[in-house]
Coordinates of C-alpha atoms and ligand atoms in Angstrom, one line a residue:
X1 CA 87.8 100.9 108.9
X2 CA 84.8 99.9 107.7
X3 CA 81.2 101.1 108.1
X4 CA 78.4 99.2 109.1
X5 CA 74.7 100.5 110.1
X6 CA 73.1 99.2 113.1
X7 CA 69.1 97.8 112.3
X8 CA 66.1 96.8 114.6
X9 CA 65.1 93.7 114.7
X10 CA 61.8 94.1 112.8
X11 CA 63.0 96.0 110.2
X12 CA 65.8 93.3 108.9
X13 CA 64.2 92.4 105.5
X14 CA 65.4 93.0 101.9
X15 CA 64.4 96.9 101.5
X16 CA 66.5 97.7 104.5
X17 CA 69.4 95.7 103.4
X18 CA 69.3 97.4 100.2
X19 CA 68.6 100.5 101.9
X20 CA 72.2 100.0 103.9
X21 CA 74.4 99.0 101.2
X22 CA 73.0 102.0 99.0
X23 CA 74.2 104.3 101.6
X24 CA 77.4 102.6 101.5
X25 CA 77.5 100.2 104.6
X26 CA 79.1 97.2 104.0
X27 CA 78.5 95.0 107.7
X28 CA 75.5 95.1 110.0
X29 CA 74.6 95.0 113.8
X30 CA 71.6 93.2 114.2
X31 CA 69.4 93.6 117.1
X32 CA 67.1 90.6 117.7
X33 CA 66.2 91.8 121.4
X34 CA 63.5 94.8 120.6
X35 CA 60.7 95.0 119.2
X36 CA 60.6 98.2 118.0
X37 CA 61.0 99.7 114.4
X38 CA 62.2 102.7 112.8
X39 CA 59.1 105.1 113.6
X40 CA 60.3 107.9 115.6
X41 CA 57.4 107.4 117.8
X42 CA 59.4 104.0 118.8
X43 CA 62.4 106.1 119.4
X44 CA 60.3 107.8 122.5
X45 CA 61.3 104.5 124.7
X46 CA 58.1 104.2 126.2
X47 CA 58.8 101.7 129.3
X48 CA 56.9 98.4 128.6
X49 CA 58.4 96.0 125.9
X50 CA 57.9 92.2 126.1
X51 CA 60.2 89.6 126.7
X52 CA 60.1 85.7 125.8
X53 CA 62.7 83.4 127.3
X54 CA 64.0 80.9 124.2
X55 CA 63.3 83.7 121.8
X56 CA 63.7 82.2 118.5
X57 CA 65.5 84.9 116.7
X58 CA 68.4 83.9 118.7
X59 CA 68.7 80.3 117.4
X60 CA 70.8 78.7 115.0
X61 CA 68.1 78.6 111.7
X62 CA 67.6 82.6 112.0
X63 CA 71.3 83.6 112.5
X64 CA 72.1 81.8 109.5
X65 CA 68.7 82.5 107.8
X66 CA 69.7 86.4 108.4
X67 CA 73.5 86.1 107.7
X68 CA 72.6 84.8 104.2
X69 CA 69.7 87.7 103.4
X70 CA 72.6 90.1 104.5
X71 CA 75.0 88.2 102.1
X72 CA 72.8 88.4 99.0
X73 CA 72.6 92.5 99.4
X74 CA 76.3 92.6 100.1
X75 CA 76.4 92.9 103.5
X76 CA 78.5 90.8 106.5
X77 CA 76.2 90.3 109.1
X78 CA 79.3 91.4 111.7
X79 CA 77.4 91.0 115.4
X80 CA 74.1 90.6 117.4
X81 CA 73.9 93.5 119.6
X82 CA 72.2 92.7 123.1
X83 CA 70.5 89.5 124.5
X84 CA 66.6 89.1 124.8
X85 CA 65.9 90.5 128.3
X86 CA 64.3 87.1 129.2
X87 CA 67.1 85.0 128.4
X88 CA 69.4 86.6 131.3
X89 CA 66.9 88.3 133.3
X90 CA 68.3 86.2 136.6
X91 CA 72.1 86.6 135.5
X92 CA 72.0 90.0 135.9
X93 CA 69.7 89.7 139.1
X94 CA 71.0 86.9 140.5
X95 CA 67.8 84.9 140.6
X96 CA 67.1 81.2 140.9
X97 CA 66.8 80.7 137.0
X98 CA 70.4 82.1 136.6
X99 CA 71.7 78.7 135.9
X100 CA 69.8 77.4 133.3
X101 CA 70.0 81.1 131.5
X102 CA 73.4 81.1 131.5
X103 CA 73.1 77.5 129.9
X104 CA 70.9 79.1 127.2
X105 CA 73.5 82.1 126.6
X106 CA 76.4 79.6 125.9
X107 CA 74.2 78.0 123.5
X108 CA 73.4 81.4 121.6
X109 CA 77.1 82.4 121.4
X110 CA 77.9 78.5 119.6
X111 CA 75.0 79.2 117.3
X112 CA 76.1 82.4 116.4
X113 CA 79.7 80.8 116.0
X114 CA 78.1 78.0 113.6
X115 CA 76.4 81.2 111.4
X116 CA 79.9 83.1 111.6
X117 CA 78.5 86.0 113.3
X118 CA 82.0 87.4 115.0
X119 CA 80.7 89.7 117.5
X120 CA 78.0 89.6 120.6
X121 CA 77.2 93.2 122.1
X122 CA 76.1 93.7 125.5
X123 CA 75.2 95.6 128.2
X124 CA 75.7 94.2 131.8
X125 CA 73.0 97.0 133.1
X126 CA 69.7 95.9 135.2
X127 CA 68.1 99.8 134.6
X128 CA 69.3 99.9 130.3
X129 CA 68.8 102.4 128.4
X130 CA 66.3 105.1 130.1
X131 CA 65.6 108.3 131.2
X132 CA 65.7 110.0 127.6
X133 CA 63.0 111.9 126.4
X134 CA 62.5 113.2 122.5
X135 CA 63.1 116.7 122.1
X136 CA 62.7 118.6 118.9
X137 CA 66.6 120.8 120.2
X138 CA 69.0 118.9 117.7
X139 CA 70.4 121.4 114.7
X140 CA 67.2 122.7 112.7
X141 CA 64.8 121.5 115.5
X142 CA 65.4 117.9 114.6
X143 CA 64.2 115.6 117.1
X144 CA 67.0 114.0 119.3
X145 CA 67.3 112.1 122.5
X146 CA 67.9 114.0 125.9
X147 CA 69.1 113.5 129.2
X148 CA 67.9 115.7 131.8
X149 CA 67.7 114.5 135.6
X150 CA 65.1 112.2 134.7
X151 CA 62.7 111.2 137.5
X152 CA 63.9 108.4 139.1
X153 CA 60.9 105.4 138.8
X154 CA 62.2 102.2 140.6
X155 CA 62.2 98.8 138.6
X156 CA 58.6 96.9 139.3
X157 CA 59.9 93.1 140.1
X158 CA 59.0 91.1 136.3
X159 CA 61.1 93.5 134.1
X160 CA 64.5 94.1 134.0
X161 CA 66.5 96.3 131.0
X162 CA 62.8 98.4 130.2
X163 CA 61.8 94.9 129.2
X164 CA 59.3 93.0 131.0
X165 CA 60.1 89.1 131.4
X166 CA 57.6 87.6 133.8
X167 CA 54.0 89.3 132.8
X168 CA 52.3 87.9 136.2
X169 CA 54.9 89.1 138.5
X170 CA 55.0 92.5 136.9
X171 CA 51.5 93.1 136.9
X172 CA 51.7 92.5 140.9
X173 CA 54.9 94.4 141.4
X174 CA 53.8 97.7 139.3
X175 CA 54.2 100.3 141.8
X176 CA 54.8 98.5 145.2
X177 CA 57.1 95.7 144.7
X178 CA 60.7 96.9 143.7
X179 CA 63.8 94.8 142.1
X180 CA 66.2 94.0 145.2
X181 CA 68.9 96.6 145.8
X182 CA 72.5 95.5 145.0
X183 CA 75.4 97.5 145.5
X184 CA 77.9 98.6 142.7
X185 CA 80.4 96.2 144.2
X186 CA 77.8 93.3 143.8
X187 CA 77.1 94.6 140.5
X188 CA 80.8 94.2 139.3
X189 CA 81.3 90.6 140.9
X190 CA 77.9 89.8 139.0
X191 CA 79.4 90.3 135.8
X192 CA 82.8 88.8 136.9
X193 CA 81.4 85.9 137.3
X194 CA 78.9 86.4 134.6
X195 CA 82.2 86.4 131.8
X196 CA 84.5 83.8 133.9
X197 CA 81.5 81.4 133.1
X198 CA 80.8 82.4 129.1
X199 CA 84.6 82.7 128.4
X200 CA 84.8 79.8 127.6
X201 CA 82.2 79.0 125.3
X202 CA 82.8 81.9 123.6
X203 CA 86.7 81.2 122.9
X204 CA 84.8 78.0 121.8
X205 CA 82.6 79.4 119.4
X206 CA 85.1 82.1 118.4
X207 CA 82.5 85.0 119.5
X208 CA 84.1 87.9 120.8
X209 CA 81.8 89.1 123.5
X210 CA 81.7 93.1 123.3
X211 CA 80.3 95.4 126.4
X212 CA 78.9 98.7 125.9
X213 CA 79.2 101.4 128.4
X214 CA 76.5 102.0 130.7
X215 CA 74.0 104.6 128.5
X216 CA 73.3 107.4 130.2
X217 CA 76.2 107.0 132.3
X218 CA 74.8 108.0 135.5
X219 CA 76.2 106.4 138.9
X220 CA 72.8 105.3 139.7
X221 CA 69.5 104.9 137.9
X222 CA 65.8 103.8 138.7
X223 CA 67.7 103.1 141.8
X224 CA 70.2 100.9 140.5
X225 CA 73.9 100.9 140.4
X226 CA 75.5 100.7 137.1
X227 CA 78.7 99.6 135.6
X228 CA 80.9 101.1 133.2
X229 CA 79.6 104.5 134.4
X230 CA 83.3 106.2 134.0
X231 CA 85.9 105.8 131.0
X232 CA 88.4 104.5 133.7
X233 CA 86.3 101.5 134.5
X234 CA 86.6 99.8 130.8
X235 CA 90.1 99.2 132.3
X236 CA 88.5 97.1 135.4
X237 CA 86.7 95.3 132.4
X238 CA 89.7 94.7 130.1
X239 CA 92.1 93.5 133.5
X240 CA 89.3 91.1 134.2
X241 CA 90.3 88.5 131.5
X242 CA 93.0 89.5 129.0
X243 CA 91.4 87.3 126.4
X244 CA 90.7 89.1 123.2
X245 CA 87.0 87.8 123.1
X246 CA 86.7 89.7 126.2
X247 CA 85.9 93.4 124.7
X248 CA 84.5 96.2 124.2
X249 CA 81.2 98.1 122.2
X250 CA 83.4 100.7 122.3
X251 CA 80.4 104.2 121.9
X252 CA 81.9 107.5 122.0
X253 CA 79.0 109.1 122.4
X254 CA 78.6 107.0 125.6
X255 CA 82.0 107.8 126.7
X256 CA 82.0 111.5 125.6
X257 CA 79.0 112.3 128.1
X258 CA 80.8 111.0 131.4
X259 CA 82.3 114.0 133.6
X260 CA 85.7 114.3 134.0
X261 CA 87.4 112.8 131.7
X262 CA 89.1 114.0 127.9
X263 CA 87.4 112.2 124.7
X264 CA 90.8 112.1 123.0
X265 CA 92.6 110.4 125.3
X266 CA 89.8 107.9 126.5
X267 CA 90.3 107.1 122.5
X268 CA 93.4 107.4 122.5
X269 CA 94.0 104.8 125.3
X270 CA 91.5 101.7 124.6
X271 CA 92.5 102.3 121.0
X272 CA 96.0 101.5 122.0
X273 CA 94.3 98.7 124.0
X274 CA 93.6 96.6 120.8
X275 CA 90.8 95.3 122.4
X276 CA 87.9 97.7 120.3
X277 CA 85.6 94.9 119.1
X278 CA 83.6 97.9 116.9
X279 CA 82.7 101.1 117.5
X280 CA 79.4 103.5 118.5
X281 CA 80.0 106.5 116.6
X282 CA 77.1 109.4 117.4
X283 CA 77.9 112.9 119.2
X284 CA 76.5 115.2 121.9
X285 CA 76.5 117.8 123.7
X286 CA 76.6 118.2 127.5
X287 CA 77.4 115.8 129.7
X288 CA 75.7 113.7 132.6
X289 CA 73.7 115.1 134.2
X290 CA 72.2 117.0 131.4
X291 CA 73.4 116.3 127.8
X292 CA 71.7 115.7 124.1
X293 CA 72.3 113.6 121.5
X294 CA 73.4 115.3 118.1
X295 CA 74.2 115.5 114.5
X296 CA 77.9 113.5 113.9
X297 CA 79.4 117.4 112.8
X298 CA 77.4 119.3 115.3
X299 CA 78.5 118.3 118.9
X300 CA 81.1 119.0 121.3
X301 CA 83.0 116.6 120.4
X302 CA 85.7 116.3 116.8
X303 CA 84.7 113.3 115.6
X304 CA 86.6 113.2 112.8
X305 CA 89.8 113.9 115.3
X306 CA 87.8 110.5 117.0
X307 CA 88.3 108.7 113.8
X308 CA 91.9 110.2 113.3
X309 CA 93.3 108.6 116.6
X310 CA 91.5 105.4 116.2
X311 CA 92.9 105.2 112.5
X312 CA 96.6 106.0 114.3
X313 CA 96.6 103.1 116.9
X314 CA 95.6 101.1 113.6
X315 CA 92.1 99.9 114.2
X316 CA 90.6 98.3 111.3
X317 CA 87.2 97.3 112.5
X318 CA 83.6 98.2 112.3
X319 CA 82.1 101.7 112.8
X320 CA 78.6 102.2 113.3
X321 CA 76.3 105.6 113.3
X322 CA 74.9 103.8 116.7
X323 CA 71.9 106.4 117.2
X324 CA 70.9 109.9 115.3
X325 CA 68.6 112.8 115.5
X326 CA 65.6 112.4 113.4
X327 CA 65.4 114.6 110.4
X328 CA 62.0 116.3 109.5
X329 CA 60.9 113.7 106.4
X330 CA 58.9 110.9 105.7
X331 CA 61.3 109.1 106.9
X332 CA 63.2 110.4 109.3
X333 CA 65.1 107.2 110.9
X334 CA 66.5 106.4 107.7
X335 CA 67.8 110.3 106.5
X336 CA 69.2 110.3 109.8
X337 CA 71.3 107.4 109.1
X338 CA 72.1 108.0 105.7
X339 CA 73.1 111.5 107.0
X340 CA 75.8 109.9 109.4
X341 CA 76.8 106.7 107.3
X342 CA 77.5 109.2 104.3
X343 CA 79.3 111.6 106.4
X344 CA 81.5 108.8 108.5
X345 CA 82.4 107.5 105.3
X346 CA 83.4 110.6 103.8
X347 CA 85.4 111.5 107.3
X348 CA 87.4 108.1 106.8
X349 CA 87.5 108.1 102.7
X350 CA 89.5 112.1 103.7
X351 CA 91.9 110.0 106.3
X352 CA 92.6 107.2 103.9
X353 CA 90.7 105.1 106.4
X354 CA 88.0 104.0 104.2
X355 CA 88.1 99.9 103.7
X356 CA 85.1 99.5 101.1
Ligands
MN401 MN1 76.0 103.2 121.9

């Protein structure tokens, strides 16, 4: 396997490539769609994050632009993780513009073909990542995300995955004016017809188009239904099209909070699948509706058993630290990624997993 390291948008310039390959990464996930940086205070998702449609970090010039930067520090700029928020907003709420977005989407995945960037992850989710608060309750009172019953705040109309899209609309929505409600069933034939529709360009542009479990994987949230909420449901997602650019952002730490089910054996099954674009290696303890993230060694979960199975069934791809606690430093987003890079590496390197 090999190991990459995930990096935010803003922070993709030569000191943070450097920074990666030093640790010993040799691919990165790049992620174009958020503003934010490595500061933990950026980390505390606070709610309001801008959105442009026709972002122009997902075109053509800045793909390639940032596949070569990655080159020249030894790096293989592997996939783009998420679309901006603006370019889909109405394909995954089924608004009038839905059309002409999912126009623009086939023409990110052919100009991430042209820059031979292999993988696109995403999250089909109209609520994203929310509901986590820092809390200093990670090993050594590091600060980590948690998961707690959140208070459920409905979506204000103008934003849509904690991003906001349409500024005017959203400043008349904010607390009276609520995204429409849609069933889980309407959910799933969203994003049915959402990947009959890209298929296509993406077998074109040789993208392999990767979804991430819903995170936190709570039935509902901010009112919303969401969609790979139990392991079993990556099944529904893999029957859907039995392409192999139809796949998944496979995150343990995801999967490993969902009740009922066995980490081990989730593994063990989509590994058999073949059908693990890369995987979203963090740990935690608890489960929905209460869990924290935590150190890779220091959760319920054995993820070097995790790494074991996956090395069995003969996956040979990409494994990112996804997130991490933040150390007490100067700089505590990267020492909590070196920490887990170093320590993933060393996990596979003891398998004879390690592809440097
Ligand atoms: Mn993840």
């Amino acid at each position: 396997m090999k190991v990459g390291l995930g990096i935010p948008g803003p922070m993709i310039d030569r000191e943070t490539l450097r920074f990666a390959r030093q640790i010993g990464a040799t691919c990165i996930v790049a992620h174009f769609a958020s503003d934010r940086g490595a500061l933990v205070e950026d980390a505390a998702f606070a709610e309001e994050e801008r959105s442009t449609a026709g972002d122009p970090r997902f075109r053509y010039a800045h793909f390639a632009e940032t596949k070569a930067l990655a080159a020249a520090e030894g790096l293989d700029l592997v996939a783009v993780e998420n679309f901006a928020a603006a370019d889909w907003s109405d394909v995954l709420g089924d608004g009038p513009a839905r059309e002409r977005q999912m126009c623009r989407l086939k023409t990110i995945l052919r100009d991430m073909g042209r820059a031979r960037i292999p993988i696109l992850g995403y999250n089909f989710s109209l609520a994203g990542v929310w509901g986590r608060r820092l809390s200093p309750t990670a090993r050594g009172q590091a600060l980590t995300a948690v998961f707690d019953r959140p208070e459920d705040a409905p979506i204000p109309r103008g934003m849509i995955w904690n991003q906001v899209y349409d500024e005017d609309l959203y400043q008349r929505s904010k607390g009276r004016d609520f995204i429409a409600p849609v069933t889980e069933d309407q959910l799933w034939d969203r994003w049915r017809r959402f990947l009959t529709e890209i298929l296509p360009a993406a077998r074109a542009a040789d993208v392999t188009l990767a979804l991430h479990p819903d995170d936190p994987p709570a039935p509902q949230l901010r009112g919303t239904p969401r969609l790979v909420y139990r392991a079993d449901y990556y099944d529904r997602v893999l029957a859907a099209a039995p392409d192999p650019h139809n796949a998944l952002e496979f995150c343990v730490g995801t999967l490993a909070e969902m009740p009922d089910q066995d980490i081990y054996e989730v593994v063990r099954h989509f590994a058999a699948s073949g059908r693990i674009a890369y995987v979203h290696l963090r740990n935690v303890r608890g489960r929905v509706p209460s869990y924290q993230e935590t150190f890779t060694d220091d959760g319920d979960v054995d993820l070097q058993r995790v790494l074991a199975i996956l090395g069995e069934a003969g996956f040979k791809g990409m494994v990112i630290p996804d997130h991490a606690p933040f150390p007490t430093c100067a700089a505590p987003w990267h020492a909590g990624m070196a920490y887990a890079v170093g320590w993933i590496r060393a996990s596979l390197k003891a398998l004879g997993q390690l592809e440097d």
